[in-house]
XYZ file of C-alpha atoms in Angstrom:
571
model
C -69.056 52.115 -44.256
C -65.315 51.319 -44.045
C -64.660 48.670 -41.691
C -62.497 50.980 -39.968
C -64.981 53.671 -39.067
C -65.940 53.923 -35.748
C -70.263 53.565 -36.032
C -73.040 52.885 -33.535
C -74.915 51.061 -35.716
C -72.981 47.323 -34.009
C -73.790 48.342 -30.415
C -77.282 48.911 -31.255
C -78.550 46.377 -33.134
C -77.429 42.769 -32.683
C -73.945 41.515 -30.438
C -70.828 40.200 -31.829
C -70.065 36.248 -31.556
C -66.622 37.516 -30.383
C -64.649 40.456 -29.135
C -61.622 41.096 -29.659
C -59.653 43.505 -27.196
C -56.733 44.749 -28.655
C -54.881 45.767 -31.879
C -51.275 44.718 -31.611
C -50.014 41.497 -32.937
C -51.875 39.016 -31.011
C -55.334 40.370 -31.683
C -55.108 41.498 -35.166
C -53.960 37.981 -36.274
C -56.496 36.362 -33.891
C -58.873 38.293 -35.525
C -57.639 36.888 -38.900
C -57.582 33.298 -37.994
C -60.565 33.910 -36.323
C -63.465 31.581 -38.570
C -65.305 33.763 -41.169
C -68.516 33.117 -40.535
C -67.967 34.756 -36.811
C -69.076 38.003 -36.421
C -65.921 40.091 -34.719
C -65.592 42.905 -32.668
C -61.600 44.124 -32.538
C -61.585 47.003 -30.400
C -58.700 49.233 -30.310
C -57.986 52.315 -28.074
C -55.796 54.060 -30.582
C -55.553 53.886 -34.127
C -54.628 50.889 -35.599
C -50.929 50.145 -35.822
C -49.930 52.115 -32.621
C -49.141 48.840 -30.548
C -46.061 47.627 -28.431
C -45.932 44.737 -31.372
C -44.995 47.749 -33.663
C -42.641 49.084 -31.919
C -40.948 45.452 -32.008
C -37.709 45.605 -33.626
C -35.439 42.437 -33.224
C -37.935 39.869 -35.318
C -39.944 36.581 -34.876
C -37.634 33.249 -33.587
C -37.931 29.958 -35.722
C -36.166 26.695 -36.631
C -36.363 26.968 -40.213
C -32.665 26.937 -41.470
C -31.018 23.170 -42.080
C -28.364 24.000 -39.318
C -30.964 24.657 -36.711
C -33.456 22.561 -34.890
C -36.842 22.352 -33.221
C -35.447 20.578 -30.163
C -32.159 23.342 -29.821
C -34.929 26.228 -30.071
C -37.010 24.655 -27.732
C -33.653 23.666 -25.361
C -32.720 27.578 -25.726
C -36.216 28.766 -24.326
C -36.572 26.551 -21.530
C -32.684 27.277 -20.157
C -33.819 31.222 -20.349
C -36.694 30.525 -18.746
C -35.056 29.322 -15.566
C -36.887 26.239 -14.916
C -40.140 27.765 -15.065
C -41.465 27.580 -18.696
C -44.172 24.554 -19.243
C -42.683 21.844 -21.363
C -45.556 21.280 -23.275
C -46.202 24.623 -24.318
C -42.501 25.375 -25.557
C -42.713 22.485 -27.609
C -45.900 23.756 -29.144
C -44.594 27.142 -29.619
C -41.412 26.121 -31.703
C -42.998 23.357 -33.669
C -46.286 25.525 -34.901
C -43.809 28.633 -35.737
C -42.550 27.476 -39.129
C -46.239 27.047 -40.332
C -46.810 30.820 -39.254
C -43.733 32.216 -40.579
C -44.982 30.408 -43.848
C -48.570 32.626 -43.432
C -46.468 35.394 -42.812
C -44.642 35.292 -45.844
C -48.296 34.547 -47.867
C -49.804 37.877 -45.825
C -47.131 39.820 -47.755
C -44.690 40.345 -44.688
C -41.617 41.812 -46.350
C -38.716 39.641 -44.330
C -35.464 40.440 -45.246
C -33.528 37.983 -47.586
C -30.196 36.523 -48.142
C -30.789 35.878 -51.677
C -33.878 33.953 -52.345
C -33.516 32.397 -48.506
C -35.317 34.300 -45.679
C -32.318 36.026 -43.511
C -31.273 34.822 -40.056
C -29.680 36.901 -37.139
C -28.585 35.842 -34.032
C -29.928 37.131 -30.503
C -28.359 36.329 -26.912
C -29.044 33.181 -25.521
C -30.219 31.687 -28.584
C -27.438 28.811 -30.154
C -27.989 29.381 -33.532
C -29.214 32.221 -35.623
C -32.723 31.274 -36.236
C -34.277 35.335 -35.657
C -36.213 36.718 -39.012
C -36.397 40.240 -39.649
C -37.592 43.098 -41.618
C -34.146 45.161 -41.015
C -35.091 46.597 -37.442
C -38.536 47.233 -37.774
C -40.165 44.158 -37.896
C -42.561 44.492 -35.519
C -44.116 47.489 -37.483
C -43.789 45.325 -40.874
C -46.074 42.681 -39.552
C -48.378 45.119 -37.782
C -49.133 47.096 -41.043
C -49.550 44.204 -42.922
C -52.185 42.266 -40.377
C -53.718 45.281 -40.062
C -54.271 45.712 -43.877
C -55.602 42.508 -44.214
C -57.806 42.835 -40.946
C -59.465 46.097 -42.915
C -60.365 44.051 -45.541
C -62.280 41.322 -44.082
C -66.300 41.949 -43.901
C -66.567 39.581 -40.775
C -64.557 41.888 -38.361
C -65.692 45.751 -37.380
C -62.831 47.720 -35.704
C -64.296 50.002 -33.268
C -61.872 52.602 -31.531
C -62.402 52.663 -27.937
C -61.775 51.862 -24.494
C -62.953 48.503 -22.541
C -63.664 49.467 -18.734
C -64.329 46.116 -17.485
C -66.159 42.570 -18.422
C -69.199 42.182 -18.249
C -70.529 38.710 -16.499
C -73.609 36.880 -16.329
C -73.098 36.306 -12.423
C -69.400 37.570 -10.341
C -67.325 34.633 -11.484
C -69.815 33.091 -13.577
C -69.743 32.717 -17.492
C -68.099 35.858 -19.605
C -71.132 38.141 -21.445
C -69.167 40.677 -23.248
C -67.460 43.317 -22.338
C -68.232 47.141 -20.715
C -66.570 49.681 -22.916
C -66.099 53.649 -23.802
C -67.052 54.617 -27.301
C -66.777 58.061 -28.136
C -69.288 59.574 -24.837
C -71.134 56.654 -24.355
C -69.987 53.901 -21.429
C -71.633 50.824 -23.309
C -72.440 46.918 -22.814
C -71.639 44.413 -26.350
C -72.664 41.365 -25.607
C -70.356 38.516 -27.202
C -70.774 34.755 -27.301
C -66.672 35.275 -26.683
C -64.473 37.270 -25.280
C -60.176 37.777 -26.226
C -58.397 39.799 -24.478
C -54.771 40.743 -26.345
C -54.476 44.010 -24.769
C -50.742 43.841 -24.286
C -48.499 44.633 -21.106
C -48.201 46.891 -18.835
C -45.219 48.790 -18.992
C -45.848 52.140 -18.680
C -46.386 51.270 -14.544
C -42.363 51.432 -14.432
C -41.027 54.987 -15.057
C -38.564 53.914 -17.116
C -40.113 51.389 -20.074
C -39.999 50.514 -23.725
C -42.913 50.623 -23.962
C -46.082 52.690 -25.750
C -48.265 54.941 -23.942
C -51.161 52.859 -24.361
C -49.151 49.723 -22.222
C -50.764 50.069 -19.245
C -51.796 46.133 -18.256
C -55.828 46.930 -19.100
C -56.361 43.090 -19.834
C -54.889 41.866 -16.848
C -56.440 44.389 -14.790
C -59.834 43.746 -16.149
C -59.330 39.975 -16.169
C -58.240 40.366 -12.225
C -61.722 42.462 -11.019
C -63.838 39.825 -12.743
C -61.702 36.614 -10.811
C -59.552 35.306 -13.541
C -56.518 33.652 -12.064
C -53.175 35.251 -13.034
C -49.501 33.552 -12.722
C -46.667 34.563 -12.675
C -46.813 38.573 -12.543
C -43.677 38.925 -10.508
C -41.554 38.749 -14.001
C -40.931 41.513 -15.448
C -37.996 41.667 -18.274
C -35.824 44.680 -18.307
C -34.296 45.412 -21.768
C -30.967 46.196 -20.859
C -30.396 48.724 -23.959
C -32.506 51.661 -23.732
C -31.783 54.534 -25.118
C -31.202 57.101 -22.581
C -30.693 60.536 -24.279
C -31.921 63.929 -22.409
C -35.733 64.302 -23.531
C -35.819 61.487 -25.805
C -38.175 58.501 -25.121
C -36.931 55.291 -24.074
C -36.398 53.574 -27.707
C -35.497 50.270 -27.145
C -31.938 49.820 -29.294
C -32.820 45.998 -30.551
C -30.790 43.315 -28.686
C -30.024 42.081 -32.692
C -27.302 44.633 -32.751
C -25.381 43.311 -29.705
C -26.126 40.155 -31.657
C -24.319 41.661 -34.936
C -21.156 42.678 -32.985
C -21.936 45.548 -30.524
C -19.999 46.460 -28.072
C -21.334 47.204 -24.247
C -18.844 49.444 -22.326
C -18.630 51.841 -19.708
C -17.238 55.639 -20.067
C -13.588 54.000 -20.037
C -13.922 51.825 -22.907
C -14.126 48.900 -20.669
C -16.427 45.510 -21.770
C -17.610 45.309 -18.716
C -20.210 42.740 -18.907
C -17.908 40.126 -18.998
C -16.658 41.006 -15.198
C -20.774 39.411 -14.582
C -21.207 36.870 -17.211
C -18.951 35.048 -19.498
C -21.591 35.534 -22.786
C -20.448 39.398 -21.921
C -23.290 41.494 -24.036
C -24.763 38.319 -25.260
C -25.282 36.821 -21.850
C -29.549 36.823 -21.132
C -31.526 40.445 -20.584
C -32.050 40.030 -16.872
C -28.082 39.330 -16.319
C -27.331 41.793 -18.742
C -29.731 44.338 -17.109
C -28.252 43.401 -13.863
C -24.102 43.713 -14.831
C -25.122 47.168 -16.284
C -27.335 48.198 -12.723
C -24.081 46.924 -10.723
C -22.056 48.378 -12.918
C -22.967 52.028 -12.639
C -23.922 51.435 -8.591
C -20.096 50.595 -8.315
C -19.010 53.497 -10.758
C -21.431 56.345 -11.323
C -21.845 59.139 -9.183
C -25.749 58.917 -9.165
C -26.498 55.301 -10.616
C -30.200 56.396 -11.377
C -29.753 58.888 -13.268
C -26.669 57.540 -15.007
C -26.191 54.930 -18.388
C -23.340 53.143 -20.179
C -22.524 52.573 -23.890
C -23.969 50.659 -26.651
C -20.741 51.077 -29.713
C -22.100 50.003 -33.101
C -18.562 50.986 -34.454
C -17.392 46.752 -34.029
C -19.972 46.664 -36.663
C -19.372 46.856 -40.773
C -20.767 50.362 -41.728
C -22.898 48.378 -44.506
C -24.109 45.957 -42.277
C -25.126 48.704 -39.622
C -27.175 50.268 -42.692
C -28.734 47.706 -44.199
C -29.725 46.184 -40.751
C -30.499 49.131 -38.456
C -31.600 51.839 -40.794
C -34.654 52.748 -38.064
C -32.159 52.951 -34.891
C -29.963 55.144 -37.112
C -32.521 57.374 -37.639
C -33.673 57.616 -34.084
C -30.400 58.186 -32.780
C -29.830 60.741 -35.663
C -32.798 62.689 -34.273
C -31.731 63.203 -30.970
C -27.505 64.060 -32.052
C -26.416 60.731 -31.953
C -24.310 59.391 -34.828
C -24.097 55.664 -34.146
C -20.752 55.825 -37.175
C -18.841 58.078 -34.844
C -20.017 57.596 -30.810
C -21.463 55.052 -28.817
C -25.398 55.079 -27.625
C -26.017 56.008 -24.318
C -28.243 53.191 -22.782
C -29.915 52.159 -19.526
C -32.147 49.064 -19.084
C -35.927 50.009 -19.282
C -39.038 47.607 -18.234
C -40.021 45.962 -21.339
C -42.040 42.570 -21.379
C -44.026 41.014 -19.023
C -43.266 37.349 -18.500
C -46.648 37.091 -16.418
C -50.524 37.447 -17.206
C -53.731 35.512 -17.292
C -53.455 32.175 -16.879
C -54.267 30.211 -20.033
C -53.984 26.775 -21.284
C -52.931 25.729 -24.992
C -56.349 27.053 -26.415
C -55.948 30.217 -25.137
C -58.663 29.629 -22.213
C -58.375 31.475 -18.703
C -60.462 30.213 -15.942
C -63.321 31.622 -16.589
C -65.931 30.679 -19.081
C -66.147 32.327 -22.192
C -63.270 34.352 -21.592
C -59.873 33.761 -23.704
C -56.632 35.419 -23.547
C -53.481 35.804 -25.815
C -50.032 37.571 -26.531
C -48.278 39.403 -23.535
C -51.843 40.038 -22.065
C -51.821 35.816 -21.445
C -49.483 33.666 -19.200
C -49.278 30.436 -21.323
C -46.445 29.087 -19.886
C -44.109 29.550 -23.081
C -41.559 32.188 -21.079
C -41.216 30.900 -17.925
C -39.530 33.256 -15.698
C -37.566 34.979 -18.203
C -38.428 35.097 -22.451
C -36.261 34.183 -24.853
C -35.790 37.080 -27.317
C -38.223 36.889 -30.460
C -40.021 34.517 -28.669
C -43.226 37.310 -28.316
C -44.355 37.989 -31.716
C -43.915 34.135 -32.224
C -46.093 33.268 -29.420
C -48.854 36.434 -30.698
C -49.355 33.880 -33.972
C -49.043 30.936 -32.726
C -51.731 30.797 -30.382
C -53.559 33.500 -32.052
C -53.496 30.954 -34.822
C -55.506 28.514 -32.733
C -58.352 30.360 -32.492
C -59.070 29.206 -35.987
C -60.759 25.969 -34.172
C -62.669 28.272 -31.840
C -66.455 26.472 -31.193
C -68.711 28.676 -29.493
C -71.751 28.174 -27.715
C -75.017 28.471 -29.007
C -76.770 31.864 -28.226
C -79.600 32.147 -25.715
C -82.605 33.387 -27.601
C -82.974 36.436 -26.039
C -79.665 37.223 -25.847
C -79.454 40.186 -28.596
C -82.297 41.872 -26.639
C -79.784 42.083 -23.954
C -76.937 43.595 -26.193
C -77.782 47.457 -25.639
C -80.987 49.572 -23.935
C -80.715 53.514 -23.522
C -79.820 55.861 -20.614
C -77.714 58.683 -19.783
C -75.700 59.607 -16.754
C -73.886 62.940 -15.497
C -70.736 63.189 -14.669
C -68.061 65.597 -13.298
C -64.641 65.676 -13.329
C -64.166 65.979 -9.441
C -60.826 64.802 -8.743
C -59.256 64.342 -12.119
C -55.878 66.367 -9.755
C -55.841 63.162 -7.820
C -56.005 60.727 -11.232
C -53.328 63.103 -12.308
C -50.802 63.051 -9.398
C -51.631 59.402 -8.734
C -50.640 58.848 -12.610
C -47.289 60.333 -12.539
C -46.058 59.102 -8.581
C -47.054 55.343 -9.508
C -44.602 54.627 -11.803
C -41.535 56.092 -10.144
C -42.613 54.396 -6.948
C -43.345 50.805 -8.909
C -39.677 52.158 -10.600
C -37.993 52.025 -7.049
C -39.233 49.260 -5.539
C -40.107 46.154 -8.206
C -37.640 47.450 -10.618
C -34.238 45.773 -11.697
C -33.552 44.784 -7.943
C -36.107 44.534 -5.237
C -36.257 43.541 -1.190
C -38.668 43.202 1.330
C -38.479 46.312 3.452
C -39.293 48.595 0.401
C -41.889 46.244 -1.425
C -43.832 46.297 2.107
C -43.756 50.237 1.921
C -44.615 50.455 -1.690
C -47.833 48.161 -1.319
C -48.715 49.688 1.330
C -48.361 53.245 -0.690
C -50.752 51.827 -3.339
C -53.582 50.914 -0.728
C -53.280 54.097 0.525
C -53.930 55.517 -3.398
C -56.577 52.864 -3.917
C -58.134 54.194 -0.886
C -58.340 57.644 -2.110
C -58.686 56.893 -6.242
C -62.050 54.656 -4.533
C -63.459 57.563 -2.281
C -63.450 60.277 -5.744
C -67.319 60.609 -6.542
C -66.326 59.540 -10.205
C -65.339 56.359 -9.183
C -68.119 56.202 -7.681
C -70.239 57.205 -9.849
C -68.814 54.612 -12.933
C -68.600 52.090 -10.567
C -72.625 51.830 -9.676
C -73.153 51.533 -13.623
C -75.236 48.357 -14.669
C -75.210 46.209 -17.428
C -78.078 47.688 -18.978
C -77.911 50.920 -20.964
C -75.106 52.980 -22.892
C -74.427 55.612 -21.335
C -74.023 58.890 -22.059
C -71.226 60.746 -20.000
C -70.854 64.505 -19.838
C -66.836 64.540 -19.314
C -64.371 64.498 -21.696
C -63.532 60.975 -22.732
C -60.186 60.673 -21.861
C -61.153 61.968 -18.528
C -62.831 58.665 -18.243
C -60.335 56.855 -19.881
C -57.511 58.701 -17.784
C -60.208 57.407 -14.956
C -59.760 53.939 -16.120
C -55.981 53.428 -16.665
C -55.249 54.508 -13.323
C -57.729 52.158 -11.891
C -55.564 49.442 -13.976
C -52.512 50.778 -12.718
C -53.131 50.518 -9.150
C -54.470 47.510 -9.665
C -51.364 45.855 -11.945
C -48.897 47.603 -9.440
C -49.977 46.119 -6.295
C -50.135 42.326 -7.974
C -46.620 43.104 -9.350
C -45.357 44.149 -5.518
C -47.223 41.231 -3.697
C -46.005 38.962 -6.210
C -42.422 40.131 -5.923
C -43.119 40.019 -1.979
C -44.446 36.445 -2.382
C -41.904 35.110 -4.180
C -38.603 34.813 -1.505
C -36.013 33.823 -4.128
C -34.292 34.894 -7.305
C -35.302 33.755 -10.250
C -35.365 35.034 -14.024
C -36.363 38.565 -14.035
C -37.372 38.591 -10.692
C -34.273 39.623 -8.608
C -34.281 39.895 -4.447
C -31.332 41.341 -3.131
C -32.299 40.009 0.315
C -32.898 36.507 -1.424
C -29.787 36.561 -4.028
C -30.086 33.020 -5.044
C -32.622 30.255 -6.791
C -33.999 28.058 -4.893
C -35.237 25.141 -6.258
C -38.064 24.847 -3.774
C -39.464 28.071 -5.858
C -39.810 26.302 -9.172
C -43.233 26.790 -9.387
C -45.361 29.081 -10.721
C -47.001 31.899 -8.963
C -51.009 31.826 -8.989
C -53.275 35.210 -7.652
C -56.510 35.346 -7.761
C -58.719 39.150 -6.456
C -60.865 37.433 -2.863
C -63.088 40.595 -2.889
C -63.879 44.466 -3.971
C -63.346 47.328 -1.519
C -61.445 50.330 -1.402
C -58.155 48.572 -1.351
C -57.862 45.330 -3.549
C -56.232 42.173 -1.751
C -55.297 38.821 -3.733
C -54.886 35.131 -2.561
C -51.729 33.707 -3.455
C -50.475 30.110 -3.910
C -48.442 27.743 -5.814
C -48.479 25.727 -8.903
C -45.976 22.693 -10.113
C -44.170 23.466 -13.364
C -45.782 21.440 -16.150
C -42.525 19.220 -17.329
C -44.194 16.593 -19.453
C -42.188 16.522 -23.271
C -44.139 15.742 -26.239
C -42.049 14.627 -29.052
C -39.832 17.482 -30.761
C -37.965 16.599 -33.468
């Protein structure tokens, strides 16, 4: 049996010593780094290699060329994080990523070259160009090639499927495993360890970067079990989307603006120098904001409208030797990037915000670990540094290589599975639907590029009022009363259930997102009040929520956390 191969036989016989949850970046490589003689879970709800890692284009950030240095990386993430990124971890972050580019290169990741030297770009707000790349796919080139490697290994099982919720030994005790949807059976796998590297949650903004599959599971999960979160109010925009009549939201890497692009409006005009002096290398969120002002001021109906991205600055070589995939794209939908400009808008594209984790990788509750976008480590602060994400997705996935787990209760693999059966209908899968497509314009309107307080109060109270009814629909009921006990078989279509379960993490994800944004009376990073326009520095601190009970609607505590400034050494 390929490793691969979706099979029973691990859910019926003995439980995993960890779980992995997710298949982008962060969890393939944990999986990886992950000790050998661990028995791993990595469980994937689509095929492997269809992540928001691999649709990464711009590359993986590190000090490794003789005119760069560890401290002017690190100096470069902190000032784009806006005061709030944790010393500590930064410094962690840009020392370890050398190492990992080095087990990059050993995996067989195919970075482009400048003879026999890896090759460099530059991104905004970083001071030197220090950005790797496989031309402008290198989120896919490191994807495939983890994932290869992943296939090989005997220790780790891949099982396609979808994890419902966690699955603890007492509500806000220890971590057991998890609750997942294989196939038609709702199942418990028990794990000494749980990961969660599930990703964001993009795809509750209307207009996002990212994958159809981005839609904030591990934070949602990690919330209904009590993890704490930080820090959910930051959301990056990417302020280059592609924004072409029935095409999807491709991001257009920020590596060409770094290359020479030009950002203008339907005159010709380089406007975003009128908002920043960088101009279209200033940081995303200004960048994202001088375009949204831009069009308010000129465009007839700002949301509907977009400005320029002109590659034509640009040598015609370099453009094809460095952007062969955006090319391509663009040629698909009538867009040749020799002879016009790209029509762009910003688009929601990385959450800053997550599970709260420390430099191990360990939330706050036991057993329970969490990495990549899906984690808040402290390492972006309140806005990321580009190429900062697939760095952090190795470097702490890298420290799970000095995971120590407990030892197992000897009755726990009795516990693992039992047998059972349940019927379901799909009563109110209407309601999943309209709830599914409103939820992300409304999130769209009112935590987007620019929020206030009038129309975050009305949006949060528009999600209770969809929690209310998404609670009352007899399947919600009906999954909801399941017990750790038995797989279970359900007589609905799958991704009825899993349709079921995304929206559940949708709500949920939305309504943190709005209260955070509500909580937070300043602006700071990529969180932007129009009816609190500037930073206060009574605000630098970090956001913390925590769920205070179940019921139809959810409601979080809120309070506030000092910034973590200590400095290790950094050479």
């Amino acid at each position: 049996m390929r490793s691969h191969e979706l099979s029973s036989a691990p859910l019926t016989t003995q439980p995993f010593d960890v779980v992995v949850v997710g298949a982008g970046a962060a969890g393939l490589y944990t999986a990886l780094c992950l000790p050998t003689h661990y028995r791993v879970g990595l469980i994937t709800k689509t095929p492997l290699s269809l992540s928001a890692s691999d649709w990464a284009q711009g590359g993986i950030a590190a000090a490794i060329d003789p005119q760069d240095a560890p401290r002017l990386h690190v100096d470069d993430t902190l000032k784009a994080g806006a005061g709030l990124c944790d010393v500590a971890a930064v410094e962690f972050l840009v020392e370890a990523a050398p190492h990992c580019i080095e087990n990059l290169v050993a995996l067989g990741v195919g970075f482009d070259r400048q003879g026999e030297a890896l090759a460099l770009t530059l991104e905004a707000a970083h001071s030197r160009r220090r950005v790797l790349h496989a031309a402008d796919t290198t989120g896919r080139a490191v994807v495939s090639t983890l994932a290869n490697h992943v296939l090989k290994r005997e220790n780790i099982q891949v099982l396609q499927g979808y994890t419902l919720d966690l699955w603890l030994d007492q509500p806000g005790g220890r971590c057991l495993g998890i609750c997942g949807l294989f196939g038609d059976r709702v199942v418990w796998v028990r794990s000494r360890a749980v990961i969660l590297a599930a990703g964001g949650g993009g795809q509750v903004f209307a207009q996002t970067t990212n994958p159809a599959l981005s839609t904030g599971d591990g934070v949602a999960i990690a919330y209904r079990a009590g993890a704490i979160l930080r820090d959910l109010e930051f959301v990056q925009f990417h302020p280059t989307a592609l924004c072409q009549p029935g095409a999807p939201h491709f991001l257009i890497s920020e590596a060409v603006r770094g290359e020479g692009a030009h950002l203008v409006d339907e005159t010709g005009h380089r406007f975003a120098f009128d908002y920043h002096p960088d101009g279209e290398l200033a940081p995303r969120d200004v960048v994202s904001r001088a375009i949204f002002s831009h069009l308010q001021k000129t465009a007839p109906d700002p949301a509907t409208a977009h400005v320029w991205l002109d590659l034509r600055p640009i040598p015609r070589d370099r453009i094809q030797h460095r952007f062969p995939n955006i090319i391509h794209v663009c040629q698909q939908w009538g867009i040749d990037v020799f002879q016009t400009p790209i029509p762009v808008t910003p688009a929601a594209h990385y959450w800053m915000g997550g599970i709260a984790t420390d430099l191990q990788n360990q939330t706050s509750i036991a057993g329970l670990y969490a990495v990549g976008e899906t984690a808040s480590t402290g390492v972006h602060g309140a806005n990321r540094l580009a190429s900062n994400s697939l760095l952090e997705c190795l470097v702490f996935g890298a420290q799970f290589a000095q995971l120590e787990l407990p030892e197992p209760s000897p009755n726990e693999s009795d516990m693992a599975v039992a047998t059972g059966a349940i019927a379901l209908t799909p009563a109110g899968l209407p309601t999943l639907t309209e709830i599914r497509q409103a939820l992300p314009r409304l999130v769209w309107q009112s935590a987007g590029i620019c929020r206030e307080a009038t129309t975050l109060a009305r949006a949060i109270a528009q999600v209770q009022t969809w929690q209310a009814t998404y609670a009352a629909l007899p399947l919600t009921q009906a999954l909801r009363s399941l017990q750790p006990s038995a797989p279970i078989s359900v007589a609905i279509p799958p991704d009825t259930v899993q349709l079921w379960a995304e929206t559940q993490n949708l709500l949920a994800i939305a309504q943190l997102i709005l209260q955070s944004a509500q909580f937070r009376t300043e602006s700071r990073g990529g969180h932007y009040r129009t009816d609190y326009p500037t930073t206060d520095p009574a605000w630098q601190v970090h956001t913390l929520a925590q769920r205070t009970g179940a019921g139809p609607t959810e409601t979080a505590h809120y309070w506030q956390q000092s910034v973590q400034t200590a400095s290790a050494s950094c050479s």
